[in-house]
Coordinates of C-alpha atoms and ligand atoms in Angstrom, one line a residue:
X1 CA 5.4 5.2 18.1
X2 CA 6.1 5.7 14.6
X3 CA 9.9 7.7 15.2
X4 CA 10.2 7.6 11.8
X5 CA 9.5 11.9 9.8
X6 CA 8.4 12.0 7.1
X7 CA 10.9 11.5 4.2
X8 CA 12.0 15.0 3.0
X9 CA 9.9 16.9 5.4
X10 CA 11.6 19.8 4.9
X11 CA 12.3 20.1 0.9
X12 CA 11.4 23.6 0.5
X13 CA 9.2 24.2 -2.6
X14 CA 11.1 25.9 -5.4
X15 CA 10.3 27.3 -8.6
X16 CA 8.3 24.8 -10.7
X17 CA 11.1 23.4 -13.6
X18 CA 11.3 21.2 -16.6
X19 CA 11.5 17.2 -15.8
X20 CA 14.4 15.7 -17.2
X21 CA 15.3 12.1 -18.2
X22 CA 17.9 10.3 -16.0
X23 CA 20.4 11.3 -19.2
X24 CA 19.7 14.7 -18.9
X25 CA 21.7 15.1 -15.6
X26 CA 24.3 17.7 -15.5
X27 CA 26.6 15.3 -13.6
X28 CA 27.5 14.2 -10.2
X29 CA 29.5 17.0 -9.4
X30 CA 27.8 19.5 -10.3
X31 CA 24.5 18.7 -9.3
X32 CA 26.4 18.1 -6.3
X33 CA 27.1 21.0 -5.4
X34 CA 23.6 22.4 -5.8
X35 CA 22.1 20.9 -3.3
X36 CA 21.2 23.1 0.0
X37 CA 19.9 19.9 2.5
X38 CA 21.2 16.7 3.1
X39 CA 23.8 14.8 0.8
X40 CA 21.5 12.2 -0.2
X41 CA 19.2 11.4 -2.7
X42 CA 16.0 13.1 -3.4
X43 CA 17.3 16.5 -2.1
X44 CA 15.9 19.6 -3.3
X45 CA 18.7 21.9 -4.7
X46 CA 18.9 25.7 -5.9
X47 CA 16.8 25.8 -8.8
X48 CA 13.7 24.2 -7.9
X49 CA 14.6 20.3 -8.5
X50 CA 15.3 17.1 -7.5
X51 CA 18.7 15.2 -7.7
X52 CA 18.2 11.5 -7.8
X53 CA 21.0 9.3 -6.4
X54 CA 21.5 5.4 -7.1
X55 CA 21.4 3.7 -3.7
X56 CA 23.8 1.3 -4.6
X57 CA 26.7 3.1 -6.3
X58 CA 26.2 7.1 -4.5
X59 CA 25.9 8.2 -8.8
X60 CA 23.2 11.1 -8.9
X61 CA 21.5 9.6 -12.2
X62 CA 19.0 13.0 -12.7
X63 CA 17.0 15.4 -11.7
X64 CA 13.4 16.1 -11.6
X65 CA 11.7 19.2 -11.4
X66 CA 10.2 20.1 -7.9
X67 CA 6.2 20.9 -9.3
X68 CA 5.2 23.9 -7.5
X69 CA 1.6 25.1 -6.6
X70 CA 0.9 27.2 -9.3
X71 CA 1.7 24.3 -11.6
X72 CA 0.2 22.0 -10.3
X73 CA -3.3 23.8 -10.0
X74 CA -2.5 24.2 -14.1
X75 CA -2.2 20.8 -13.9
X76 CA -5.3 19.9 -12.2
X77 CA -6.8 21.9 -15.0
X78 CA -6.2 20.0 -17.1
X79 CA -7.0 16.5 -15.6
X80 CA -10.6 18.3 -14.6
X81 CA -10.6 18.6 -19.1
X82 CA -9.7 15.5 -19.7
X83 CA -10.8 13.3 -17.2
X84 CA -15.2 13.9 -18.8
X85 CA -13.7 12.2 -21.9
X86 CA -12.3 9.9 -20.2
X87 CA -14.9 8.6 -18.3
X88 CA -17.6 8.9 -21.4
X89 CA -14.4 6.3 -22.9
X90 CA -16.7 3.1 -20.4
X91 CA -14.8 -0.2 -19.3
X92 CA -15.0 -1.1 -22.4
X93 CA -12.9 1.7 -23.9
X94 CA -10.9 2.0 -21.1
X95 CA -9.8 -1.5 -20.6
X96 CA -8.4 -1.8 -24.5
X97 CA -6.0 1.2 -23.2
X98 CA -5.0 -0.7 -20.0
X99 CA -4.7 -4.3 -22.0
X100 CA -2.3 -2.8 -24.1
X101 CA -0.4 -1.3 -21.2
X102 CA -0.4 -5.2 -20.0
X103 CA 1.8 -5.3 -23.3
X104 CA 3.8 -2.7 -23.1
X105 CA 4.8 -4.0 -19.2
X106 CA 5.3 -7.3 -20.9
X107 CA 7.3 -5.6 -24.4
X108 CA 9.1 -2.9 -22.0
X109 CA 10.0 -5.4 -18.8
X110 CA 13.8 -4.6 -18.9
X111 CA 13.8 -1.3 -19.4
X112 CA 11.1 -1.3 -16.4
X113 CA 13.4 -3.4 -14.6
X114 CA 16.5 -1.1 -15.0
X115 CA 14.7 1.8 -13.6
X116 CA 13.5 0.6 -11.2
X117 CA 16.7 -1.4 -9.9
X118 CA 18.7 1.8 -10.2
X119 CA 16.8 4.3 -8.5
X120 CA 15.9 1.8 -5.5
X121 CA 18.8 -0.4 -5.3
X122 CA 16.9 -3.3 -5.1
X123 CA 17.7 -6.3 -6.5
X124 CA 16.8 -7.5 -10.2
X125 CA 13.9 -10.3 -8.8
X126 CA 13.0 -7.8 -6.6
X127 CA 11.8 -5.5 -9.3
X128 CA 10.6 -8.2 -11.0
X129 CA 8.8 -10.5 -8.7
X130 CA 7.3 -7.5 -7.0
X131 CA 6.8 -5.0 -9.3
X132 CA 7.0 -6.1 -12.5
X133 CA 5.1 -9.0 -11.8
X134 CA 2.1 -6.8 -9.9
X135 CA 1.7 -4.2 -12.4
X136 CA 2.0 -6.1 -15.5
X137 CA -1.1 -8.8 -13.3
X138 CA -2.6 -5.2 -12.3
X139 CA -3.3 -4.0 -16.4
X140 CA -5.4 -7.4 -16.7
X141 CA -7.2 -7.5 -13.1
X142 CA -8.5 -4.2 -13.2
X143 CA -9.4 -3.9 -16.8
X144 CA -11.6 -7.0 -16.2
X145 CA -12.8 -6.2 -13.0
X146 CA -13.7 -2.8 -13.2
X147 CA -17.0 -3.7 -15.0
X148 CA -18.3 -5.8 -12.6
X149 CA -17.1 -4.4 -9.5
X150 CA -18.8 -1.1 -10.2
X151 CA -21.7 -2.5 -12.6
X152 CA -25.0 -1.2 -11.7
X153 CA -27.0 -2.7 -8.8
X154 CA -30.4 -3.9 -8.1
X155 CA -31.3 -4.6 -4.5
X156 CA -34.0 -6.2 -2.6
X157 CA -35.7 -4.6 0.4
X158 CA -37.3 -5.6 3.9
X159 CA -38.5 -2.2 4.2
X160 CA -42.3 -2.2 3.1
X161 CA -42.7 1.2 2.2
X162 CA -40.5 0.8 -0.7
X163 CA -42.1 -2.4 -1.7
X164 CA -42.6 -2.8 -6.0
X165 CA -39.9 0.2 -6.2
X166 CA -36.7 -0.6 -7.9
X167 CA -33.9 0.1 -5.8
X168 CA -30.2 0.8 -7.0
X169 CA -26.6 1.4 -6.4
X170 CA -24.7 3.0 -9.0
X171 CA -20.5 4.0 -8.6
X172 CA -19.0 7.0 -10.2
X173 CA -16.1 8.2 -11.0
X174 CA -15.0 10.9 -8.0
X175 CA -13.1 12.9 -10.9
X176 CA -9.0 14.0 -10.3
X177 CA -8.0 11.9 -7.7
X178 CA -4.5 11.8 -5.8
X179 CA -2.2 9.7 -5.7
X180 CA 0.7 10.0 -3.3
X181 CA 3.5 7.3 -3.1
X182 CA 6.3 6.2 -1.4
X183 CA 10.3 4.7 -2.6
X184 CA 10.0 1.1 -1.6
X185 CA 8.0 -0.1 -4.7
X186 CA 7.9 3.0 -7.6
X187 CA 5.8 0.6 -9.5
X188 CA 3.6 -1.3 -7.5
X189 CA 2.8 1.6 -4.7
X190 CA 3.1 4.2 -6.5
X191 CA 1.6 4.0 -9.7
X192 CA 0.0 0.8 -8.4
X193 CA -2.8 2.6 -7.5
X194 CA -3.6 4.4 -9.8
X195 CA -4.3 1.0 -12.1
X196 CA -7.8 1.2 -10.1
X197 CA -8.4 4.5 -10.1
X198 CA -8.3 5.2 -13.8
X199 CA -10.2 2.0 -14.3
X200 CA -12.7 3.6 -12.8
X201 CA -12.7 7.0 -15.6
X202 CA -10.8 8.8 -12.7
X203 CA -8.6 11.5 -14.1
X204 CA -5.1 10.8 -12.1
X205 CA -2.3 13.2 -10.5
X206 CA 0.4 11.0 -9.2
X207 CA 3.0 12.7 -6.6
X208 CA 5.6 9.6 -6.8
X209 CA 8.1 10.3 -3.9
X210 CA 11.3 12.3 -4.9
X211 CA 13.2 9.5 -4.1
X212 CA 11.9 6.4 -6.9
X213 CA 10.3 9.5 -9.4
X214 CA 11.5 8.1 -12.8
X215 CA 9.7 5.2 -12.8
X216 CA 6.3 6.6 -12.5
X217 CA 7.4 8.7 -15.5
X218 CA 8.3 6.0 -17.5
X219 CA 5.2 4.8 -16.9
X220 CA 2.9 7.6 -17.4
X221 CA 5.4 7.8 -21.2
X222 CA 4.2 3.9 -21.6
X223 CA 1.0 5.1 -20.8
X224 CA 0.7 7.7 -23.5
X225 CA 2.3 5.1 -25.7
X226 CA -0.9 2.9 -25.1
X227 CA -3.0 5.3 -25.9
X228 CA -3.6 6.7 -22.6
X229 CA -5.4 10.5 -23.5
X230 CA -3.3 12.9 -23.0
X231 CA -3.5 14.7 -18.7
X232 CA -5.6 12.3 -17.8
X233 CA -2.3 10.6 -16.2
X234 CA 0.3 13.4 -15.1
X235 CA 3.0 12.7 -12.8
X236 CA 4.2 16.0 -10.5
X237 CA 7.4 15.6 -9.5
X238 CA 8.2 16.5 -6.0
X239 CA 8.6 16.5 -2.2
X240 CA 6.4 16.6 0.6
X241 CA 5.6 20.5 -0.2
X242 CA 4.6 19.3 -3.7
X243 CA 2.5 16.2 -1.4
X244 CA 0.3 19.2 -0.2
X245 CA -0.6 21.0 -2.1
X246 CA -1.8 18.1 -4.1
X247 CA -4.2 17.1 -2.0
X248 CA -5.9 20.7 -1.6
X249 CA -6.4 20.1 -5.7
X250 CA -8.2 16.7 -5.9
X251 CA -11.3 15.2 -5.4
X252 CA -9.6 12.1 -3.7
X253 CA -6.2 11.7 -1.7
X254 CA -5.0 7.4 -1.9
X255 CA -1.4 7.7 -0.1
X256 CA 0.9 4.8 0.5
X257 CA 3.9 6.1 3.0
X258 CA 5.0 6.4 6.9
X259 CA 1.9 6.4 9.6
X260 CA 3.6 10.0 10.5
X261 CA 3.2 11.6 6.8
X262 CA -0.5 9.3 7.1
X263 CA -2.1 11.4 9.5
X264 CA -1.0 14.5 8.2
X265 CA -2.6 13.0 4.6
X266 CA -6.0 12.6 7.1
X267 CA -5.9 15.9 8.3
X268 CA -5.7 17.4 5.5
X269 CA -7.9 15.5 3.5
X270 CA -10.6 15.9 6.3
X271 CA -10.1 19.5 6.5
X272 CA -11.3 19.8 3.1
X273 CA -13.5 16.7 3.5
X274 CA -12.1 14.7 0.7
X275 CA -11.9 11.4 1.5
X276 CA -8.6 9.6 1.6
X277 CA -7.7 6.1 2.4
X278 CA -4.3 5.7 3.9
X279 CA -1.7 1.9 3.6
X280 CA 0.8 2.8 5.7
X281 CA 4.0 1.4 8.3
X282 CA 3.6 -2.6 10.0
X283 CA 5.8 -4.5 12.2
X284 CA 4.0 -8.3 10.5
X285 CA 5.2 -11.1 13.2
X286 CA 5.4 -14.4 12.0
X287 CA 4.3 -17.5 14.7
X288 CA 5.3 -20.6 14.8
X289 CA 3.9 -23.3 16.6
X290 CA 5.8 -26.3 18.4
X291 CA 3.8 -28.6 15.5
X292 CA 4.7 -26.1 12.2
X293 CA 7.2 -27.2 9.2
X294 CA 10.0 -26.1 10.8
X295 CA 11.7 -26.2 7.1
X296 CA 8.5 -24.6 5.1
X297 CA 9.0 -21.7 8.2
X298 CA 12.3 -20.7 7.9
X299 CA 12.4 -20.0 4.5
X300 CA 9.5 -17.7 4.2
X301 CA 10.4 -16.2 7.3
X302 CA 14.2 -15.5 5.9
X303 CA 12.5 -14.7 2.4
X304 CA 9.9 -12.3 3.3
X305 CA 12.1 -10.9 6.2
X306 CA 15.3 -10.3 3.7
X307 CA 13.5 -9.9 0.4
X308 CA 13.4 -6.1 -0.7
X309 CA 15.9 -5.7 2.3
X310 CA 13.5 -5.8 4.8
X311 CA 11.8 -2.4 3.1
X312 CA 8.9 -4.0 2.1
X313 CA 5.3 -2.3 4.1
X314 CA 4.6 -5.9 5.1
X315 CA 7.7 -7.6 5.4
X316 CA 8.8 -9.9 8.4
X317 CA 9.7 -7.9 11.6
X318 CA 9.3 -10.1 13.7
X319 CA 9.0 -14.0 14.9
X320 CA 7.8 -15.4 18.1
X321 CA 8.2 -19.1 18.0
X322 CA 7.0 -21.8 20.8
X323 CA 9.8 -23.0 23.0
X324 CA 10.1 -27.0 20.7
X325 CA 11.2 -26.0 17.5
X326 CA 13.0 -22.8 18.8
X327 CA 16.7 -23.4 18.4
X328 CA 16.0 -25.3 15.9
X329 CA 13.6 -22.8 13.5
X330 CA 17.5 -20.0 14.8
X331 CA 19.6 -22.1 13.6
X332 CA 18.3 -23.1 9.8
X333 CA 17.4 -19.0 10.1
X334 CA 20.5 -18.1 10.6
X335 CA 22.1 -20.5 8.3
X336 CA 19.2 -18.9 5.1
X337 CA 20.2 -15.3 6.2
X338 CA 24.2 -15.7 7.2
X339 CA 24.5 -17.0 3.5
X340 CA 23.0 -14.0 1.5
X341 CA 25.0 -12.4 -0.9
X342 CA 24.5 -8.1 -0.4
X343 CA 25.5 -6.0 -2.3
X344 CA 25.3 -3.7 -5.5
X345 CA 22.6 -5.4 -8.1
X346 CA 24.5 -6.6 -11.4
X347 CA 21.7 -8.7 -13.3
X348 CA 19.5 -11.3 -12.3
X349 CA 21.1 -13.8 -10.1
X350 CA 23.9 -10.9 -8.9
X351 CA 22.8 -10.9 -5.0
X352 CA 19.8 -11.4 -2.7
X353 CA 20.2 -7.9 -0.4
X354 CA 20.2 -4.8 -2.1
X355 CA 20.6 -1.2 -1.4
X356 CA 18.9 0.3 1.4
X357 CA 17.4 3.6 -0.6
X358 CA 16.2 6.3 2.2
X359 CA 19.4 7.3 3.4
X360 CA 17.1 8.4 6.8
X361 CA 16.8 4.7 6.8
X362 CA 20.1 3.3 7.6
X363 CA 20.2 5.3 11.1
X364 CA 16.8 3.8 12.1
X365 CA 18.1 0.4 11.3
X366 CA 21.1 0.8 12.6
X367 CA 20.0 2.2 16.3
X368 CA 16.7 -0.3 16.4
X369 CA 20.4 -2.9 15.9
X370 CA 22.4 -1.2 18.7
X371 CA 18.8 -0.7 20.8
X372 CA 18.9 -4.2 21.4
X373 CA 22.7 -5.1 22.2
X374 CA 22.5 -2.5 24.6
X375 CA 19.1 -4.6 25.9
X376 CA 20.8 -7.4 25.9
X377 CA 19.7 -9.3 22.6
X378 CA 22.5 -11.1 20.3
X379 CA 23.2 -10.6 17.0
X380 CA 23.4 -14.1 15.4
X381 CA 24.1 -13.2 11.9
X382 CA 25.2 -9.7 9.8
X383 CA 25.0 -6.7 12.2
X384 CA 26.5 -3.7 10.0
X385 CA 26.7 -1.6 7.2
X386 CA 28.4 -1.7 4.0
X387 CA 28.9 0.5 1.9
X388 CA 31.7 -1.2 0.4
X389 CA 31.0 -0.2 -3.6
X390 CA 29.6 3.4 -2.4
X391 CA 26.5 2.8 -2.0
X392 CA 24.1 2.2 1.4
X393 CA 23.5 -1.9 2.4
X394 CA 23.2 -3.7 5.8
X395 CA 23.9 -7.1 6.5
X396 CA 21.4 -9.0 6.5
X397 CA 20.9 -9.9 10.3
X398 CA 19.2 -12.1 12.8
X399 CA 19.0 -11.5 16.7
X400 CA 18.2 -13.6 19.1
X401 CA 17.0 -13.0 22.9
X402 CA 15.5 -10.1 22.1
X403 CA 11.8 -8.6 23.9
X404 CA 9.2 -6.0 23.4
X405 CA 11.7 -3.1 26.1
X406 CA 13.3 -2.9 22.2
X407 CA 12.5 -0.9 19.7
X408 CA 13.3 -3.8 17.0
X409 CA 10.2 -5.9 18.5
X410 CA 8.1 -2.6 18.6
X411 CA 8.9 0.2 15.9
X412 CA 9.4 0.0 11.7
X413 CA 12.8 -0.9 11.6
X414 CA 12.2 -1.0 7.2
X415 CA 15.5 -2.5 6.9
X416 CA 17.3 -6.4 6.8
X417 CA 16.7 -7.6 10.6
X418 CA 14.0 -10.4 11.8
X419 CA 14.5 -10.4 16.0
X420 CA 13.3 -13.8 17.1
X421 CA 11.7 -14.4 20.5
X422 CA 10.9 -17.7 21.9
X423 CA 7.2 -18.0 23.3
X424 CA 5.8 -20.4 25.9
X425 CA 3.4 -20.9 23.8
X426 CA 0.2 -19.7 21.6
X427 CA -1.8 -17.6 23.9
X428 CA 1.7 -16.0 24.5
X429 CA 2.2 -15.7 21.2
X430 CA -1.3 -14.5 20.1
X431 CA -0.7 -11.3 22.8
X432 CA 2.5 -10.1 22.0
X433 CA 1.7 -9.6 17.9
X434 CA -1.1 -8.2 18.7
X435 CA 0.4 -5.8 21.3
X436 CA 1.3 -3.3 18.6
X437 CA 0.4 -0.5 17.2
X438 CA 0.3 -1.9 13.9
X439 CA -2.1 -3.9 12.1
X440 CA -0.8 -4.6 8.5
X441 CA -0.2 -8.3 7.9
X442 CA 1.1 -11.8 9.9
X443 CA 1.9 -15.4 9.4
X444 CA 1.3 -18.4 11.1
X445 CA 2.6 -21.7 11.2
X446 CA 1.4 -25.0 12.1
X447 CA 1.1 -28.2 10.7
X448 CA -2.9 -27.9 12.4
X449 CA -4.8 -25.8 8.9
X450 CA -7.2 -25.4 11.0
X451 CA -5.5 -24.1 14.3
X452 CA -3.7 -22.2 12.2
X453 CA -7.2 -20.5 11.1
X454 CA -8.3 -20.3 14.7
X455 CA -5.2 -18.6 16.1
X456 CA -5.5 -15.8 12.1
X457 CA -9.0 -14.4 13.7
X458 CA -7.9 -13.2 17.0
X459 CA -4.9 -12.1 15.0
X460 CA -6.0 -8.0 14.4
X461 CA -4.2 -7.4 11.2
X462 CA -5.7 -6.6 8.0
X463 CA -4.3 -9.6 6.8
X464 CA -3.3 -13.2 8.1
X465 CA -1.4 -16.0 6.1
X466 CA -1.4 -19.5 6.9
X467 CA 1.8 -21.2 6.8
X468 CA 2.7 -18.2 4.2
X469 CA 3.5 -14.7 4.4
X470 CA 3.3 -11.8 2.3
X471 CA 1.4 -13.6 -1.0
X472 CA -1.9 -12.5 -0.3
X473 CA -0.4 -9.1 -1.1
X474 CA -0.6 -10.9 -5.2
X475 CA -3.8 -11.8 -5.3
X476 CA -5.5 -8.8 -6.6
X477 CA -9.6 -10.2 -4.6
X478 CA -8.2 -9.8 -1.8
X479 CA -8.5 -6.9 0.3
X480 CA -5.7 -5.5 1.5
X481 CA -5.4 -2.5 4.5
X482 CA -4.5 -1.9 7.9
X483 CA -6.1 -2.1 11.3
X484 CA -4.8 0.6 13.4
X485 CA -1.8 2.6 13.3
X486 CA -1.5 0.9 9.8
X487 CA -3.4 2.6 7.9
X488 CA -7.9 3.4 6.9
X489 CA -9.1 2.1 3.6
X490 CA -8.3 -0.9 1.6
X491 CA -6.5 -1.6 -2.1
X492 CA -7.2 -4.2 -4.2
X493 CA -11.2 -6.4 -4.0
X494 CA -14.2 -4.7 -4.5
X495 CA -13.3 -1.8 -2.1
X496 CA -9.9 -1.1 -3.8
X497 CA -12.1 0.3 -6.7
X498 CA -14.8 1.9 -5.6
X499 CA -12.8 3.9 -3.3
X500 CA -12.7 5.6 -6.2
X501 CA -15.9 6.2 -7.1
X502 CA -19.2 7.9 -5.9
X503 CA -21.4 5.8 -4.9
X504 CA -25.4 7.0 -5.5
X505 CA -28.3 5.2 -4.2
X506 CA -31.2 5.4 -6.2
X507 CA -35.3 4.7 -4.8
X508 CA -37.4 5.0 -8.4
X509 CA -40.9 4.9 -8.3
X510 CA -43.3 3.7 -11.1
X511 CA -45.4 5.9 -13.1
X512 CA -48.1 4.2 -11.6
X513 CA -47.8 4.4 -7.8
X514 CA -50.7 6.0 -5.9
X515 CA -50.7 10.1 -5.8
X516 CA -50.3 9.5 -1.7
X517 CA -49.0 6.6 -0.2
X518 CA -50.5 5.9 3.5
X519 CA -47.6 7.2 5.7
X520 CA -48.1 10.9 4.8
X521 CA -49.8 13.6 6.1
X522 CA -52.6 14.4 7.1
X523 CA -51.8 11.8 9.9
X524 CA -55.4 10.3 10.6
X525 CA -55.7 7.4 14.3
X526 CA -57.2 5.0 12.1
X527 CA -54.3 4.8 9.6
X528 CA -51.3 4.7 12.2
X529 CA -53.1 2.6 14.3
X530 CA -53.3 0.2 11.1
X531 CA -49.5 0.8 10.4
X532 CA -48.8 -0.3 14.0
X533 CA -50.3 -3.6 13.8
X534 CA -48.6 -3.9 10.3
X535 CA -44.9 -3.1 12.0
X536 CA -45.6 -5.5 14.6
X537 CA -46.9 -8.0 12.4
X538 CA -44.0 -7.8 10.1
X539 CA -41.4 -7.1 12.9
X540 CA -43.1 -8.3 16.3
X541 CA -42.9 -11.7 15.5
X542 CA -38.7 -12.4 15.5
X543 CA -39.4 -10.9 19.7
X544 CA -41.9 -13.5 20.1
X545 CA -39.6 -16.1 18.9
X546 CA -37.2 -15.4 21.4
X547 CA -40.1 -15.3 24.0
Ligands
NAD601 P1 6.8 8.9 3.4 O1 5.3 8.7 4.7 O2 8.0 10.1 4.2 O3 6.3 9.8 2.1 C1 5.8 8.6 1.9 C2 5.0 9.7 0.2 O4 4.5 11.5 0.7 C3 6.1 11.1 -0.7 O5 6.1 10.7 -1.7 C4 6.5 12.3 0.7 O6 6.5 12.8 -0.6 C5 4.6 12.6 0.4 N1 4.9 13.8 1.6 C6 6.0 13.6 2.5 N2 4.8 14.7 3.6 C7 3.5 14.4 3.0 C8 3.1 15.3 3.3 N3 2.6 16.6 4.3 N4 1.5 16.1 3.0 C9 1.5 14.6 1.3 N5 2.4 13.9 0.6 C10 3.6 14.0 1.9 O7 7.5 7.6 3.7 P2 8.1 7.1 2.7 O8 9.5 6.5 3.8 O9 8.6 7.4 1.7 O10 7.4 5.2 2.8 C11 8.1 4.4 3.9 C12 7.0 4.1 4.5 O11 5.5 3.5 3.6 C13 7.1 2.7 5.3 O12 6.3 3.1 6.4 C14 6.1 1.9 4.7 O13 5.5 0.7 5.2 C15 4.8 2.6 4.2 N6 4.2 1.5 3.6 C16 3.3 1.3 3.3 C17 2.2 0.1 2.4 C18 1.5 0.3 2.6 O14 0.5 -0.5 1.2 N7 0.6 0.2 3.6 C19 2.9 0.0 1.4 C20 4.8 0.1 1.2 C21 5.3 1.9 1.8

């Protein structure tokens, strides 16, 4: 079971207040005094605004409005007005603005990275590779692919009664799309999902996490500079209640966040019968077989379990290693992870592991590690939190002697912790990899790529990489989405934009069609017998052959 509560389920909706830039913060002291819930960042205060902290320093970096239901209604109305001319611009016109935004991202790269680092506490490189690069690529990708993925399609059919008729499928934007995002990737996972929605011709209201709203506000400003018409993209800052209110107003909801909140979002969308796409939690396994390149497997495991301080939905969260290479793999991984620098990011190359963005996440990490120790696990490196620079950190941690009775092997830890388990053989590894409520990603290491692919097919996960991990996420041509409790629907690939569209199928009958077709009224025995013989001729041959 997913044990985490929604990030800020207790936030109350305040009266709408104007959003303020980070620079407009009232200062640490005054803002902190106003808080009415907890001490962490992203909390609602008495004025209906949200105080945002830098998790690496504890400093307040700004406040944003907590948008209430009435203001959201006005935003939705404006969004709907703006959507029609935006759709009318066509792929060409919209693509031009998206391509301008791609250049804007590169021209403003340092400003964007700084904003992300400040509100998440992640390292410069984590913001650069997994956020900036993603967004830059995504703008160009969707500008180019939208016309292709959403082109009107002609189809042919084996259905005899439509022979000679034109059969078509077309995609129209749904109208107003709501995007709700998490705190771990404010650019990639919050703003990133707006790009295909906009490319398809929708207006979007983005509700970022209250812990990391400034990246979304900056991107909205950038989009305006690039010529995006007013109100086509609006940012509704706020917490859980703003998110819940948004679902009541939009034509489709794209949600990224925890499985627990995802269920609530699906229920709310279901009550309104609007489509929702859900990208949720994970517990991704890595399987290392006896014939693997152990050094490569160890590097991949170390990087993709600790990158972004383990706060990636598709982080490697558990390892299963075949007995013959177990000791060597553990030694190499522990050495690599033990040598990582953790702490406050001070620019490029300063640390490998940054802060824990979401305050309660530290409790989850601590609890999982302690639970494992209590049940007999050994910590080889790390295992402690660090608060030295005023921020929230957890040491890069490797745990062995683990099993599936432990939370660290079953529940999403979402921190810099890698538990490693010895397995008898590939069969046991596959069984354990699948013994999870989650099914987001997985990876398999073996020198026999064909065997790796066979194993991949048996793993119940939305993406499986052989001799690699996570990189599939950056390949926008590949669909990305979870199985089981990891989600519904996909981002990327054709499905990643078609979900933002209503589909229309058309049968077009030419002018020269007969006045009455043979299957129509009145029924006549002779026609029915004739049609029966025709159907047998068409569809009965397969059976005859099989006999
Ligand atoms: P969360 O579920 O607590 O919050 C996500 C968003 O939902 C926030 O913006 C929040 O304000 C909003 N929200 C909360 N309650 C809501 C409600 N009742 N109705 C509408 N909106 C509501 O998740 P989080 O802690 O911000 O993010 C971390 C989680 O996100 C992890 O589980 C991680 O695995 C997952 N995640 C998944 C992917 C993916 O692609 N599958 C990517 C990134 C993060």
